[in-house]
Each structure stands twice: as C-alpha cells, then as structure tokens.
Coordinates of C-alpha atoms in Angstrom, one line a residue:
X1 CA -12.2 -1.2 13.0
X2 CA -10.9 1.8 15.0
X3 CA -12.5 5.4 14.9
X4 CA -9.9 8.3 13.8
X5 CA -10.9 9.8 17.5
X6 CA -8.8 7.0 19.1
X7 CA -5.7 7.7 17.1
X8 CA -2.5 7.3 18.9
X9 CA 1.1 7.8 17.8
X10 CA 2.6 4.5 16.7
X11 CA -0.8 3.2 15.9
X12 CA -1.0 0.9 12.5
X13 CA -3.7 1.5 10.2
X14 CA -4.9 0.2 6.7
X15 CA -6.4 3.1 4.3
X16 CA -7.0 2.2 0.7
X17 CA -5.0 -1.2 1.0
X18 CA -1.7 0.4 2.3
X19 CA -0.4 0.0 5.8
X20 CA 0.2 3.2 7.5
X21 CA 1.9 4.2 11.0
X22 CA 0.5 7.3 12.7
X23 CA 3.2 9.4 13.2
X24 CA 1.4 12.7 14.7
X25 CA -2.4 13.5 14.7
X26 CA -4.7 16.5 15.7
X27 CA -8.1 16.8 16.8
X28 CA -9.7 20.0 14.9
X29 CA -12.8 21.5 16.2
X30 CA -13.4 24.4 13.9
X31 CA -16.1 27.2 15.1
X32 CA -18.3 26.3 11.8
X33 CA -18.7 22.8 10.6
X34 CA -18.0 19.5 11.6
X35 CA -14.8 18.0 13.6
X36 CA -12.2 16.1 12.0
X37 CA -8.8 14.8 12.6
X38 CA -5.7 16.0 10.8
X39 CA -3.0 13.3 10.6
X40 CA 0.6 12.5 9.7
X41 CA 1.0 9.0 8.3
X42 CA 4.1 7.0 7.2
X43 CA 3.5 4.2 4.4
X44 CA 5.3 1.1 5.8
X45 CA 5.5 -0.5 2.4
X46 CA 7.3 2.6 0.8
X47 CA 8.4 4.9 3.9
X48 CA 6.7 7.9 2.1
X49 CA 5.1 10.2 4.8
X50 CA 1.7 11.8 3.7
X51 CA -0.8 14.3 5.6
X52 CA -4.5 12.8 5.6
X53 CA -7.5 14.3 6.9
X54 CA -10.5 12.1 8.2
X55 CA -14.0 13.4 9.3
X56 CA -14.6 13.0 13.2
X57 CA -15.7 9.4 14.0
X58 CA -14.7 8.2 10.8
X59 CA -13.5 4.4 11.0
X60 CA -10.4 2.9 9.6
X61 CA -9.0 -0.6 9.7
X62 CA -6.7 -1.5 12.3
X63 CA -3.2 -3.2 11.0
X64 CA -2.1 -6.4 13.0
X65 CA 1.4 -6.1 12.9
X66 CA 3.9 -8.6 13.8
X67 CA 7.1 -7.3 15.4
X68 CA 10.0 -10.0 15.1
X69 CA 13.2 -9.9 16.8
X70 CA 16.1 -10.2 14.8
X71 CA 19.6 -9.6 14.4
X72 CA 21.4 -8.0 11.5
X73 CA 24.2 -10.3 10.2
X74 CA 25.4 -9.0 6.8
X75 CA 25.1 -7.4 3.5
X76 CA 25.1 -9.9 0.6
X77 CA 25.2 -7.4 -2.6
X78 CA 22.2 -5.1 -2.3
X79 CA 20.3 -7.8 -0.2
X80 CA 20.7 -7.6 3.8
X81 CA 20.3 -10.5 6.0
X82 CA 18.7 -10.8 9.3
X83 CA 18.1 -13.4 11.5
X84 CA 15.2 -14.4 13.8
X85 CA 17.0 -14.8 17.3
X86 CA 14.3 -17.3 18.5
X87 CA 14.4 -19.9 15.8
X88 CA 17.7 -19.0 13.8
X89 CA 15.6 -18.5 10.4
X90 CA 16.8 -15.9 8.0
X91 CA 15.4 -13.3 5.7
X92 CA 16.8 -11.2 3.0
X93 CA 15.4 -7.5 2.8
X94 CA 16.4 -5.4 -0.3
X95 CA 18.5 -2.2 0.3
X96 CA 15.5 0.0 -1.3
X97 CA 13.2 -1.5 1.7
X98 CA 15.5 -0.4 4.3
X99 CA 17.7 2.6 2.7
X100 CA 17.1 4.9 5.7
X101 CA 17.9 2.5 8.4
X102 CA 21.1 1.2 6.7
X103 CA 22.7 4.6 7.9
X104 CA 22.3 3.3 11.6
X105 CA 22.7 -0.6 11.2
X106 CA 25.8 -2.4 12.1
X107 CA 26.4 -6.2 12.1
X108 CA 25.0 -8.3 14.8
X109 CA 22.6 -5.5 15.9
X110 CA 19.4 -6.4 17.4
X111 CA 16.4 -4.6 15.4
X112 CA 12.8 -5.3 15.2
X113 CA 11.4 -6.3 11.7
X114 CA 7.8 -5.5 11.0
X115 CA 5.7 -8.0 9.2
X116 CA 2.2 -7.8 8.1
X117 CA 0.5 -11.0 6.9
X118 CA 3.8 -12.7 6.2
X119 CA 5.1 -9.4 3.9
X120 CA 8.0 -8.0 5.2
X121 CA 7.7 -4.4 5.4
X122 CA 10.9 -3.1 7.0
X123 CA 13.0 -2.4 10.0
X124 CA 12.0 -0.8 13.3
X125 CA 15.3 0.8 14.9
X126 CA 15.9 1.3 18.6
X127 CA 15.1 5.2 19.5
X128 CA 19.0 5.5 20.0
X129 CA 22.1 3.7 18.7
X130 CA 25.7 3.8 19.5
X131 CA 28.2 4.5 16.8
X132 CA 31.8 5.4 16.5
X133 CA 33.4 8.3 14.5
X134 CA 35.2 7.1 11.8
X135 CA 36.2 10.7 10.3
X136 CA 36.1 14.2 11.7
X137 CA 38.4 17.6 11.9
X138 CA 40.3 18.0 14.9
X139 CA 38.9 19.8 18.0
X140 CA 40.8 23.2 18.7
X141 CA 41.6 24.0 22.1
X142 CA 39.4 26.5 23.7
X143 CA 36.1 25.1 21.7
X144 CA 33.1 24.6 24.1
X145 CA 30.0 22.5 23.9
X146 CA 27.8 25.6 22.9
X147 CA 30.5 27.2 20.4
X148 CA 28.7 25.6 17.0
X149 CA 29.2 22.2 15.5
X150 CA 31.3 20.6 12.6
X151 CA 30.3 17.5 10.6
X152 CA 31.6 13.9 11.5
X153 CA 31.4 11.0 9.5
X154 CA 30.3 7.6 11.6
X155 CA 31.4 4.0 11.1
X156 CA 28.1 3.4 8.9
X157 CA 28.8 6.3 6.5
X158 CA 26.0 8.7 8.4
X159 CA 27.0 12.1 8.6
X160 CA 26.3 14.1 11.8
X161 CA 26.6 17.6 13.0
X162 CA 28.7 17.2 16.6
X163 CA 30.1 19.6 18.6
X164 CA 33.9 20.7 18.1
X165 CA 35.0 18.7 21.1
X166 CA 34.2 15.2 19.5
X167 CA 37.2 13.6 17.9
X168 CA 37.7 10.3 15.6
X169 CA 37.4 7.2 17.6
X170 CA 34.7 8.8 19.6
X171 CA 31.6 6.5 20.6
X172 CA 28.3 8.7 20.4
X173 CA 24.9 8.2 20.8
X174 CA 22.6 9.0 17.6
X175 CA 19.0 9.5 17.7
X176 CA 17.6 7.2 15.0
X177 CA 14.6 9.2 14.2
X178 CA 16.1 12.6 13.4
X179 CA 19.9 11.4 12.6
X180 CA 21.1 13.8 15.1
X181 CA 23.8 13.7 17.7
X182 CA 22.6 13.4 21.3
X183 CA 25.6 12.8 23.6
X184 CA 28.9 10.8 23.9
X185 CA 28.5 7.3 24.8

C-alpha cells in the first residue's frame, strides 16, 4: 500500500481492480476542509485517461509492473509480434492494445512491453523516436524555421506538423508522448 501523498509521476497503482499510471498529480490544501490529491491517471488496460480525486492520506495498492525489453518484429494481420531480446520468446499483441503506439513503431525497434501478473498490458515507447518523412510538400526558398508549419506524413503513417524547411526523405526526431516534431535527426 502507498499513500496518495507519496504519488510520483510514472507510479503504477491499482484502484477498483484496474491498473493505472500516474500522469500528473496536485496536492490541494483548501482554506476550509481537508486536504486532497487531484490526479490524472492512465488506465493501462484500455489506455483511457481519467481524473481522480483522493482524500489526503488515503492508501492505494501499488501495482508491480514488469517491463520486459522486447523487439518489434512484424505485423501479422491485426496481431503484432514482439520478441524478448533475452530468451527469444515471442508474444503477440492485438492492434487495439497498441493502437496509439503503432504510429511510432518500426520493425526491429526495441521497446518495453508492460506486464502485470502475467497479463500483457501494452507497450512503453522511448521518449523520442527517429522517423523518415515519406511525404510532404517541398519547401520554398526563403522559408524560415519560425515561419509556420506544414503537414508531413512519416514512414509509419503518422502525420506531424513540421517547419517549412523539412523535405521528403529527411529523418526527424518525434516526441512520442505528444506526437510532435522535435528536431532533425
């Protein structure tokens, strides 16, 4: 058990039979009444984000999550195959389990697969990934980095707003939590 006063970003907890990751939290001490903790939680089973308020000092169950380093191999219909890099064991995840993460996954990419008591919950992506621009409008001479943006389709199908100087074939670094352009690779 862990007190809600000890919440940290990234902590995994079990509430009402579901597994959540703490995305954000705020301790609130109103002038009148008891203190409480307002938190933003992501359900690791279905990916939904919810806001939940806990009374100050309330205890919740800490969930022991296993992060296994695995390599994304290939798509087999709507199933996606991952291989454990230590013992070469392969697992399949359904497209609905990793719908958001698929926008960033390339074959042979190493990721962490999240498991709770033998149940595979999903995939933990690195903070940034390097992707190649497969299609975008050509830049026009005189465009600057601060002059706005245009849409670019990445090799995985992800559409990102990029500066005008980015061309097809460029390799870019993309933030996986926001799905935004960071810089050229």
